[in-house]
Amino acid sequence: MRAQDSPHRASPRAPLLQWWAKRLLLVFVLLWPGAIAVAAAPDTTAPGTVVLLDVQGAIGPATTGYLQHGFERARQENARAIVLRIDTPGGLATSMRDIIRLMLASPIPIIAYVAPSGAQAASAGTYLLYASHLAAMAPGTNTGAATPVNMGGSGEGVPAGDPKARRERNKPQGDAKEPPEQAPEANAMTRKAVNDAVAFIRSLADMHGRNADWAEDAVRNAASIPDREALERKVIEVVASDLDDLLAQADGRSVKLQGKDVRLETRGATIVSVEADWRTRFLAIITNPNIAYILMLLGIYGIIFELMSPGAIFPGVLGAVALVVGLFALNLLPINYAGIGLVLLGIGLMAAEALTPSVGLLGIGGVAVFALGSLFMFDGDIPGFQLSLPVVAAAAAASGILLAVVLASVVRAHRRQVVTGADRLIGARGIVLAWSQSGGQVRIHGERWRARSDEPLAPGSPIQVTGRDGLTLIVRAAPPDAH
């Protein structure tokens, strides 16, 4: 009898289906890593990011540190471009050149943008504008006045009161190929500084195809122009009302980046603003000439007070910290060491007045020398790096008063009659507390002393000190009038 077919018997197609299932599983396993990589890869069509850095106020060491950090952040973000939003009256030439070296070495295009309306890129800011790969200005801004200022000299390429110089400065230059006539400089050092600055800014202009003749005029004659004229004279490439307008106009432009033509892709990019960290903010505070000057004075006075009153500790510690921070800040600033020498001399004269009174002559001379040296410490016209006259006046007055009062008090304390110590024990009178044979205990000035004597003494009898042997007093019976 034939057995009936089971309903669960495998279909003839089962082996074929299993074969295809294995092949599909193998293909899926092989393609899975590639699918993950494709999904994780960045979209090359995305607008990307643009890093925004603000250059505001006087350009100094803190600005250099901030921009160095910002450029590094832009490299980490793989930014499409860096925008330097500039509003500065100028600053230190050393810091400016450090920043320009960073800009020229940057692998990311840098757009210099003088903004917002009413801002300026004067002096050192003009050099930054010329060093950028793309230069732009907002409506209502200006740039120029790039004449270098020498410490200890006038620093002017043309005397301010020279009518011919004013006419030459205000005369339209157009596209003249001949550079503006150079007026006589005040001295050889000024000519050297101006010629060096001219060569530098012309090299930046040639590098980016900008108006080199106007750049030289800005250095030699302190010429300055507004945004529209800057665009017409090919000092800049773009006039943009805001950041979005700037990125839209910059998109698709070709710039020279490290000798190669690079096309900007900035339209619709995400703007990432980089703020200064606490170190940069702290450096910006202490490199303010007024703050550095006050820190130096606090340090000097704190150490002087500690030396005059040993053991106070706090004035010495505070003074040492303030002096170190102040000297660090002064090391970063263009100072005149002759001015610092005069400040120290003035403090010394005021101290001498307190120690050796001279009817005020040394004190008055010290205050005058102190104030003169303070003015010479920062004796240039560099914007943002000038010592305030009210600060100098207040410091001179405070120095005279503090040194006169405090040092006079110290002198009076030194001249006061001695009331304790070995010298005051000789001749002092006291009472015998306990006595045995040639020695015992006595009380002098409220203190208990060991004593000896060549004559017998009784407890409670008055004694007088005639000498001292280490910690043992030599006494005798006090004369009758000692009662």
C-alpha positions as a Python dict, from the first residue, in 0.01 Angstrom:
ca = {
    (1, 'M'): (0, 0, 0),
    (2, 'R'): (151, 340, -102),
    (3, 'A'): (188, 594, 171),
    (4, 'Q'): (14, 925, 121),
    (5, 'D'): (228, 1238, 57),
    (6, 'S'): (286, 1450, 371),
    (7, 'P'): (160, 1807, 350),
    (8, 'H'): (494, 1931, 502),
    (9, 'R'): (714, 1770, 238),
    (10, 'A'): (978, 2018, 96),
    (11, 'S'): (905, 2177, -239),
    (12, 'P'): (1138, 2102, -533),
    (13, 'R'): (1210, 2480, -550),
    (14, 'A'): (1348, 2504, -191),
    (15, 'P'): (1717, 2435, -278),
    (16, 'L'): (1710, 2701, -549),
    (17, 'L'): (1560, 2961, -311),
    (18, 'Q'): (1818, 2879, -47),
    (19, 'W'): (2100, 2923, -301),
    (20, 'W'): (1975, 3271, -398),
    (21, 'A'): (1926, 3371, -32),
    (22, 'K'): (2288, 3284, 47),
    (23, 'R'): (2415, 3481, -251),
    (24, 'L'): (2211, 3790, -158),
    (25, 'L'): (2331, 3770, 202),
    (26, 'L'): (2692, 3754, 84),
    (27, 'V'): (2644, 4058, -143),
    (28, 'F'): (2480, 4251, 145),
    (29, 'V'): (2771, 4173, 379),
    (30, 'L'): (3026, 4288, 120),
    (31, 'L'): (2847, 4612, 37),
    (32, 'W'): (2747, 4710, 393),
    (33, 'P'): (3077, 4890, 490),
    (34, 'G'): (3075, 5091, 169),
    (35, 'A'): (2716, 5197, 228),
    (36, 'I'): (2807, 5316, 580),
    (37, 'A'): (3106, 5514, 447),
    (38, 'V'): (2897, 5681, 181),
    (39, 'A'): (2633, 5773, 435),
    (40, 'A'): (2893, 5915, 676),
    (41, 'A'): (3087, 6111, 411),
    (42, 'P'): (3028, 6489, 415),
    (43, 'D'): (2818, 6638, 145),
    (44, 'T'): (3060, 6815, -85),
    (45, 'T'): (2779, 7028, -215),
    (46, 'A'): (2705, 7169, 133),
    (47, 'P'): (2771, 7542, 171),
    (48, 'G'): (3037, 7484, 441),
    (49, 'T'): (3148, 7735, 703),
    (50, 'V'): (3311, 8076, 712),
    (51, 'V'): (3499, 8177, 1027),
    (52, 'L'): (3441, 8535, 1143),
    (53, 'L'): (3716, 8713, 1342),
    (54, 'D'): (3675, 9066, 1478),
    (55, 'V'): (3973, 9303, 1475),
    (56, 'Q'): (3850, 9589, 1690),
    (57, 'G'): (4043, 9862, 1870),
    (58, 'A'): (4417, 9906, 1871),
    (59, 'I'): (4620, 9624, 1715),
    (60, 'G'): (4864, 9477, 1965),
    (61, 'P'): (4999, 9148, 2103),
    (62, 'A'): (4653, 9040, 2217),
    (63, 'T'): (4520, 9084, 1862),
    (64, 'T'): (4798, 8864, 1727),
    (65, 'G'): (4721, 8588, 1976),
    (66, 'Y'): (4350, 8607, 1904),
    (67, 'L'): (4394, 8583, 1526),
    (68, 'Q'): (4644, 8300, 1558),
    (69, 'H'): (4385, 8106, 1759),
    (70, 'G'): (4115, 8198, 1508),
    (71, 'F'): (4318, 8080, 1208),
    (72, 'E'): (4383, 7749, 1382),
    (73, 'R'): (4011, 7715, 1451),
    (74, 'A'): (3938, 7780, 1083),
    (75, 'R'): (4174, 7499, 983),
    (76, 'Q'): (4002, 7264, 1228),
    (77, 'E'): (3661, 7362, 1088),
    (78, 'N'): (3792, 7314, 732),
    (79, 'A'): (3640, 7654, 662),
    (80, 'R'): (3581, 7783, 312),
    (81, 'A'): (3710, 8130, 407),
    (82, 'I'): (3805, 8357, 698),
    (83, 'V'): (3646, 8699, 735),
    (84, 'L'): (3838, 8964, 928),
    (85, 'R'): (3586, 9227, 1033),
    (86, 'I'): (3806, 9533, 1087),
    (87, 'D'): (3744, 9849, 1286),
    (88, 'T'): (4078, 9983, 1408),
    (89, 'P'): (4262, 10315, 1435),
    (90, 'G'): (4594, 10131, 1396),
    (91, 'G'): (4842, 9980, 1636),
    (92, 'L'): (5189, 9839, 1677),
    (93, 'A'): (5398, 9773, 1367),
    (94, 'T'): (5544, 9454, 1518),
    (95, 'S'): (5200, 9307, 1585),
    (96, 'M'): (5080, 9415, 1240),
    (97, 'R'): (5368, 9235, 1068),
    (98, 'D'): (5311, 8922, 1280),
    (99, 'I'): (4947, 8919, 1171),
    (100, 'I'): (5035, 8971, 806),
    (101, 'R'): (5278, 8678, 823),
    (102, 'L'): (4992, 8464, 954),
    (103, 'M'): (4765, 8587, 674),
    (104, 'L'): (5016, 8518, 397),
    (105, 'A'): (5085, 8169, 534),
    (106, 'S'): (4717, 8082, 570),
    (107, 'P'): (4595, 7794, 349),
    (108, 'I'): (4243, 7938, 375),
    (109, 'P'): (4137, 8251, 181),
    (110, 'I'): (4107, 8560, 400),
    (111, 'I'): (3850, 8830, 334),
    (112, 'A'): (3917, 9164, 505),
    (113, 'Y'): (3591, 9350, 565),
    (114, 'V'): (3589, 9703, 709),
    (115, 'A'): (3258, 9708, 896),
    (116, 'P'): (3011, 9808, 1029),
    (117, 'S'): (2920, 10145, 880),
    (118, 'G'): (3126, 10413, 1048),
    (119, 'A'): (3423, 10181, 1102),
    (120, 'Q'): (3775, 10249, 981),
    (121, 'A'): (4084, 10057, 876),
    (122, 'A'): (4342, 10323, 950),
    (123, 'S'): (4718, 10292, 980),
    (124, 'A'): (4793, 9924, 1051),
    (125, 'G'): (4439, 9835, 939),
    (126, 'T'): (4526, 9954, 586),
    (127, 'Y'): (4811, 9704, 569),
    (128, 'L'): (4577, 9422, 679),
    (129, 'L'): (4334, 9526, 408),
    (130, 'Y'): (4608, 9508, 144),
    (131, 'A'): (4738, 9174, 278),
    (132, 'S'): (4399, 9003, 248),
    (133, 'H'): (4306, 8786, -47),
    (134, 'L'): (3982, 8979, -95),
    (135, 'A'): (3930, 9333, 38),
    (136, 'A'): (3585, 9471, 113),
    (137, 'M'): (3430, 9769, 290),
    (138, 'A'): (3084, 9854, 419),
    (139, 'P'): (2914, 10178, 314),
    (140, 'G'): (3020, 10471, 529),
    (141, 'T'): (3366, 10337, 614),
    (142, 'N'): (3715, 10462, 530),
    (143, 'T'): (4072, 10342, 510),
    (144, 'G'): (4417, 10498, 484),
    (145, 'A'): (4639, 10724, 697),
    (146, 'A'): (4907, 10455, 703),
    (147, 'T'): (5206, 10673, 783),
    (148, 'P'): (5433, 10488, 1031),
    (149, 'V'): (5478, 10650, 1371),
    (150, 'N'): (5828, 10628, 1517),
    (151, 'M'): (5879, 10615, 1888),
    (152, 'G'): (6066, 10928, 1983),
    (153, 'G'): (6000, 11108, 1652),
    (154, 'S'): (5720, 11279, 1473),
    (155, 'G'): (5671, 10995, 1235),
    (156, 'E'): (5494, 11214, 983),
    (157, 'G'): (5578, 11171, 618),
    (158, 'V'): (5472, 11530, 549),
    (159, 'P'): (5466, 11817, 798),
    (160, 'A'): (5106, 11883, 899),
    (161, 'G'): (5132, 12258, 846),
    (162, 'D'): (5281, 12246, 495),
    (163, 'P'): (5024, 12390, 248),
    (164, 'K'): (5193, 12215, -43),
    (165, 'A'): (5164, 11887, 141),
    (166, 'R'): (4795, 11942, 203),
    (167, 'R'): (4733, 12022, -162),
    (168, 'E'): (4924, 11713, -269),
    (169, 'R'): (4734, 11498, -22),
    (170, 'N'): (4393, 11622, -136),
    (171, 'K'): (4470, 11621, -509),
    (172, 'P'): (4303, 11327, -693),
    (173, 'Q'): (4565, 11076, -796),
    (174, 'G'): (4362, 10895, -1059),
    (175, 'D'): (4558, 10623, -1229),
    (176, 'A'): (4880, 10819, -1251),
    (177, 'K'): (5176, 10594, -1290),
    (178, 'E'): (5419, 10833, -1125),
    (179, 'P'): (5417, 10809, -746),
    (180, 'P'): (5327, 11124, -550),
    (181, 'E'): (5610, 11364, -484),
    (182, 'Q'): (5775, 11294, -153),
    (183, 'A'): (5806, 11591, 80),
    (184, 'P'): (6121, 11626, 292),
    (185, 'E'): (6111, 11407, 601),
    (186, 'A'): (6207, 11534, 943),
    (187, 'N'): (6513, 11315, 982),
    (188, 'A'): (6693, 11009, 854),
    (189, 'M'): (6514, 10769, 1090),
    (190, 'T'): (6176, 10892, 970),
    (191, 'R'): (6279, 10851, 604),
    (192, 'K'): (6401, 10503, 677),
    (193, 'A'): (6075, 10402, 845),
    (194, 'V'): (5859, 10558, 573),
    (195, 'N'): (6055, 10403, 286),
    (196, 'D'): (6042, 10063, 452),
    (197, 'A'): (5665, 10095, 500),
    (198, 'V'): (5619, 10202, 138),
    (199, 'A'): (5812, 9903, 8),
    (200, 'F'): (5612, 9671, 232),
    (201, 'I'): (5267, 9795, 136),
    (202, 'R'): (5356, 9811, -236),
    (203, 'S'): (5466, 9448, -222),
    (204, 'L'): (5129, 9357, -69),
    (205, 'A'): (4949, 9558, -337),
    (206, 'D'): (5141, 9385, -618),
    (207, 'M'): (5071, 9046, -465),
    (208, 'H'): (4694, 9095, -487),
    (209, 'G'): (4671, 9332, -785),
    (210, 'R'): (4562, 9643, -597),
    (211, 'N'): (4643, 10010, -638),
    (212, 'A'): (5005, 10039, -525),
    (213, 'D'): (5034, 10413, -599),
    (214, 'W'): (4751, 10503, -365),
    (215, 'A'): (4899, 10272, -102),
    (216, 'E'): (5224, 10468, -121),
    (217, 'D'): (5030, 10793, -93),
    (218, 'A'): (4857, 10659, 218),
    (219, 'V'): (5198, 10593, 373),
    (220, 'R'): (5386, 10905, 265),
    (221, 'N'): (5104, 11161, 289),
    (222, 'A'): (4857, 10989, 526),
    (223, 'A'): (4591, 10985, 250),
    (224, 'S'): (4253, 10839, 341),
    (225, 'I'): (3952, 10749, 122),
    (226, 'P'): (3592, 10630, 172),
    (227, 'D'): (3449, 10301, 52),
    (228, 'R'): (3319, 10403, -294),
    (229, 'E'): (3639, 10580, -388),
    (230, 'A'): (3839, 10283, -263),
    (231, 'L'): (3637, 10060, -497),
    (232, 'E'): (3690, 10294, -792),
    (233, 'R'): (4065, 10316, -731),
    (234, 'K'): (4096, 9938, -700),
    (235, 'V'): (4204, 9955, -340),
    (236, 'I'): (3928, 9704, -259),
    (237, 'E'): (3718, 9464, -466),
    (238, 'V'): (3379, 9470, -291),
    (239, 'V'): (3144, 9713, -118),
    (240, 'A'): (2896, 9507, 85),
    (241, 'S'): (2621, 9622, 318),
    (242, 'D'): (2644, 9322, 553),
    (243, 'L'): (2801, 8979, 592),
    (244, 'D'): (2541, 8799, 381),
    (245, 'D'): (2590, 9050, 100),
    (246, 'L'): (2968, 9010, 135),
    (247, 'L'): (2956, 8630, 106),
    (248, 'A'): (2715, 8650, -188),
    (249, 'Q'): (2943, 8892, -378),
    (250, 'A'): (3260, 8699, -287),
    (251, 'D'): (3119, 8369, -415),
    (252, 'G'): (3277, 8263, -742),
    (253, 'R'): (3561, 8518, -733),
    (254, 'S'): (3914, 8398, -801),
    (255, 'V'): (4187, 8501, -557),
    (256, 'K'): (4560, 8437, -530),
    (257, 'L'): (4628, 8193, -246),
    (258, 'Q'): (4995, 8105, -195),
    (259, 'G'): (5066, 8160, -564),
    (260, 'K'): (4765, 7964, -691),
    (261, 'D'): (4429, 8080, -823),
    (262, 'V'): (4153, 7967, -588),
    (263, 'R'): (3779, 8009, -647),
    (264, 'L'): (3579, 8126, -346),
    (265, 'E'): (3267, 7930, -254),
    (266, 'T'): (3095, 8135, 12),
    (267, 'R'): (2734, 8184, -91),
    (268, 'G'): (2502, 8062, 183),
    (269, 'A'): (2790, 7948, 405),
    (270, 'T'): (2737, 7913, 778),
    (271, 'I'): (2916, 8190, 969),
    (272, 'V'): (3107, 8071, 1277),
    (273, 'S'): (3212, 8360, 1502),
    (274, 'V'): (3521, 8297, 1717),
    (275, 'E'): (3538, 8482, 2048),
    (276, 'A'): (3860, 8568, 2231),
    (277, 'D'): (3946, 8330, 2516),
    (278, 'W'): (4029, 8446, 2870),
    (279, 'R'): (4404, 8449, 2805),
    (280, 'T'): (4362, 8686, 2513),
    (281, 'R'): (4129, 8911, 2710),
    (282, 'F'): (4374, 8917, 3003),
    (283, 'L'): (4661, 8999, 2769),
    (284, 'A'): (4457, 9279, 2614),
    (285, 'I'): (4399, 9428, 2960),
    (286, 'I'): (4757, 9419, 3087),
    (287, 'T'): (4907, 9543, 2758),
    (288, 'N'): (4707, 9862, 2793),
    (289, 'P'): (4986, 10115, 2867),
    (290, 'N'): (4791, 10267, 3156),
    (291, 'I'): (4736, 9927, 3321),
    (292, 'A'): (5098, 9817, 3266),
    (293, 'Y'): (5220, 10148, 3411),
    (294, 'I'): (5002, 10115, 3722),
    (295, 'L'): (5108, 9752, 3773),
    (296, 'M'): (5474, 9853, 3759),
    (297, 'L'): (5420, 10127, 4020),
    (298, 'L'): (5222, 9896, 4248),
    (299, 'G'): (5503, 9643, 4227),
    (300, 'I'): (5773, 9897, 4311),
    (301, 'Y'): (5581, 10049, 4603),
    (302, 'G'): (5480, 9710, 4742),
    (303, 'I'): (5840, 9594, 4752),
    (304, 'I'): (5955, 9925, 4905),
    (305, 'F'): (5696, 9901, 5184),
    (306, 'E'): (5793, 9539, 5249),
    (307, 'L'): (6158, 9638, 5283),
    (308, 'M'): (6069, 9924, 5517),
    (309, 'S'): (5837, 9710, 5729),
    (310, 'P'): (5974, 9352, 5723),
    (311, 'G'): (5722, 9084, 5804),
    (312, 'A'): (5416, 9256, 5657),
    (313, 'I'): (5426, 8991, 5377),
    (314, 'F'): (5112, 9108, 5192),
    (315, 'P'): (5264, 9426, 5039),
    (316, 'G'): (5571, 9230, 4932),
    (317, 'V'): (5374, 8944, 4773),
    (318, 'L'): (5128, 9179, 4602),
    (319, 'G'): (5413, 9399, 4485),
    (320, 'A'): (5615, 9109, 4346),
    (321, 'V'): (5316, 8972, 4150),
    (322, 'A'): (5220, 9317, 4018),
    (323, 'L'): (5580, 9393, 3919),
    (324, 'V'): (5625, 9065, 3731),
    (325, 'V'): (5296, 9108, 3542),
    (326, 'G'): (5373, 9473, 3472),
    (327, 'L'): (5721, 9399, 3340),
    (328, 'F'): (5581, 9119, 3122),
    (329, 'A'): (5331, 9363, 2971),
    (330, 'L'): (5595, 9632, 2922),
    (331, 'N'): (5815, 9378, 2745),
    (332, 'L'): (5543, 9343, 2480),
    (333, 'L'): (5502, 9718, 2434),
    (334, 'P'): (5722, 9974, 2255),
    (335, 'I'): (5865, 10145, 2564),
    (336, 'N'): (6147, 10390, 2615),
    (337, 'Y'): (6388, 10255, 2877),
    (338, 'A'): (6517, 10605, 2946),
    (339, 'G'): (6165, 10690, 3062),
    (340, 'I'): (6164, 10395, 3302),
    (341, 'G'): (6503, 10508, 3434),
    (342, 'L'): (6366, 10857, 3501),
    (343, 'V'): (6065, 10708, 3683),
    (344, 'L'): (6294, 10506, 3912),
    (345, 'L'): (6515, 10812, 3968),
    (346, 'G'): (6209, 11018, 4064),
    (347, 'I'): (6102, 10754, 4316),
    (348, 'G'): (6455, 10751, 4457),
    (349, 'L'): (6456, 11131, 4498),
    (350, 'M'): (6121, 11124, 4676),
    (351, 'A'): (6251, 10851, 4906),
    (352, 'A'): (6562, 11057, 4975),
    (353, 'E'): (6342, 11352, 5075),
    (354, 'A'): (6171, 11137, 5337),
    (355, 'L'): (6499, 10999, 5470),
    (356, 'T'): (6703, 11321, 5459),
    (357, 'P'): (6468, 11621, 5476),
    (358, 'S'): (6585, 11899, 5245),
    (359, 'V'): (6304, 12152, 5278),
    (360, 'G'): (6115, 11977, 4996),
    (361, 'L'): (6373, 12025, 4721),
    (362, 'L'): (6441, 11654, 4668),
    (363, 'G'): (6071, 11571, 4694),
    (364, 'I'): (5959, 11832, 4440),
    (365, 'G'): (6242, 11736, 4204),
    (366, 'G'): (6152, 11369, 4245),
    (367, 'V'): (5787, 11428, 4154),
    (368, 'A'): (5891, 11631, 3847),
    (369, 'V'): (6141, 11368, 3729),
    (370, 'F'): (5885, 11094, 3796),
    (371, 'A'): (5619, 11269, 3583),
    (372, 'L'): (5869, 11344, 3304),
    (373, 'G'): (5986, 10983, 3292),
    (374, 'S'): (5624, 10860, 3285),
    (375, 'L'): (5554, 11073, 2979),
    (376, 'F'): (5868, 10944, 2807),
    (377, 'M'): (5782, 10577, 2865),
    (378, 'F'): (5534, 10578, 2575),
    (379, 'D'): (5647, 10879, 2376),
    (380, 'G'): (5479, 10809, 2042),
    (381, 'D'): (5143, 10874, 1879),
    (382, 'I'): (5052, 10510, 1818),
    (383, 'P'): (4671, 10484, 1849),
    (384, 'G'): (4565, 10292, 2157),
    (385, 'F'): (4914, 10282, 2305),
    (386, 'Q'): (4943, 10623, 2465),
    (387, 'L'): (4977, 10691, 2835),
    (388, 'S'): (4690, 10902, 2965),
    (389, 'L'): (4795, 11239, 3109),
    (390, 'P'): (4539, 11218, 3395),
    (391, 'V'): (4685, 10879, 3490),
    (392, 'V'): (5037, 11026, 3497),
    (393, 'A'): (4922, 11325, 3704),
    (394, 'A'): (4734, 11104, 3951),
    (395, 'A'): (5027, 10862, 3980),
    (396, 'A'): (5276, 11144, 4040),
    (397, 'A'): (5057, 11303, 4307),
    (398, 'A'): (4986, 10971, 4475),
    (399, 'S'): (5355, 10877, 4465),
    (400, 'G'): (5458, 11202, 4628),
    (401, 'I'): (5196, 11176, 4901),
    (402, 'L'): (5245, 10805, 4975),
    (403, 'L'): (5622, 10818, 4982),
    (404, 'A'): (5625, 11139, 5188),
    (405, 'V'): (5377, 11006, 5447),
    (406, 'V'): (5483, 10644, 5470),
    (407, 'L'): (5858, 10693, 5454),
    (408, 'A'): (5839, 10983, 5698),
    (409, 'S'): (5654, 10755, 5939),
    (410, 'V'): (5924, 10494, 5901),
    (411, 'V'): (6196, 10752, 5970),
    (412, 'R'): (6016, 10873, 6281),
    (413, 'A'): (5989, 10516, 6402),
    (414, 'H'): (6362, 10466, 6351),
    (415, 'R'): (6444, 10789, 6537),
    (416, 'R'): (6214, 10713, 6829),
    (417, 'Q'): (6396, 10645, 7157),
    (418, 'V'): (6460, 10277, 7221),
    (419, 'V'): (6241, 10139, 7501),
    (420, 'T'): (6339, 9772, 7486),
    (421, 'G'): (6651, 9565, 7424),
    (422, 'A'): (6986, 9518, 7588),
    (423, 'D'): (7075, 9888, 7590),
    (424, 'R'): (6763, 9975, 7791),
    (425, 'L'): (6836, 9706, 8055),
    (426, 'I'): (7155, 9871, 8178),
    (427, 'G'): (7060, 10097, 8469),
    (428, 'A'): (6706, 9964, 8485),
    (429, 'R'): (6556, 9901, 8831),
    (430, 'G'): (6358, 9606, 8949),
    (431, 'I'): (6269, 9381, 9243),
    (432, 'V'): (6424, 9058, 9368),
    (433, 'L'): (6180, 8768, 9336),
    (434, 'A'): (6395, 8491, 9479),
    (435, 'W'): (6756, 8483, 9592),
    (436, 'S'): (7005, 8221, 9709),
    (437, 'Q'): (7365, 8305, 9791),
    (438, 'S'): (7498, 8499, 9483),
    (439, 'G'): (7216, 8441, 9236),
    (440, 'G'): (6843, 8436, 9194),
    (441, 'Q'): (6542, 8568, 9000),
    (442, 'V'): (6451, 8935, 8950),
    (443, 'R'): (6171, 9124, 8772),
    (444, 'I'): (6274, 9397, 8525),
    (445, 'H'): (6019, 9585, 8308),
    (446, 'G'): (5761, 9320, 8390),
    (447, 'E'): (5987, 9036, 8273),
    (448, 'R'): (6149, 8762, 8484),
    (449, 'W'): (6528, 8743, 8452),
    (450, 'R'): (6807, 8533, 8604),
    (451, 'A'): (7052, 8754, 8795),
    (452, 'R'): (7369, 8742, 9002),
    (453, 'S'): (7536, 8985, 9240),
    (454, 'D'): (7849, 9019, 9452),
    (455, 'E'): (7646, 9135, 9748),
    (456, 'P'): (7373, 8954, 9938),
    (457, 'L'): (7016, 9039, 9838),
    (458, 'A'): (6680, 8954, 9986),
    (459, 'P'): (6347, 8881, 9811),
    (460, 'G'): (6145, 9201, 9763),
    (461, 'S'): (6447, 9431, 9780),
    (462, 'P'): (6499, 9684, 9499),
    (463, 'I'): (6787, 9625, 9263),
    (464, 'Q'): (6957, 9802, 8973),
    (465, 'V'): (7110, 9638, 8663),
    (466, 'T'): (7479, 9714, 8617),
    (467, 'G'): (7563, 9472, 8339),
    (468, 'R'): (7464, 9167, 8138),
    (469, 'D'): (7628, 8831, 8075),
    (470, 'G'): (7428, 8657, 7803),
    (471, 'L'): (7085, 8592, 7954),
    (472, 'T'): (7202, 8664, 8310),
    (473, 'L'): (7183, 9015, 8451),
    (474, 'I'): (7444, 9156, 8686),
    (475, 'V'): (7269, 9355, 8959),
    (476, 'R'): (7330, 9538, 9282),
    (477, 'A'): (7117, 9681, 9554),
    (478, 'A'): (6944, 9996, 9434),
    (479, 'P'): (7052, 10326, 9593),
    (480, 'P'): (6820, 10464, 9865),
    (481, 'D'): (6677, 10731, 9626),
    (482, 'A'): (6542, 10445, 9410),
    (483, 'H'): (6251, 10394, 9650),
}
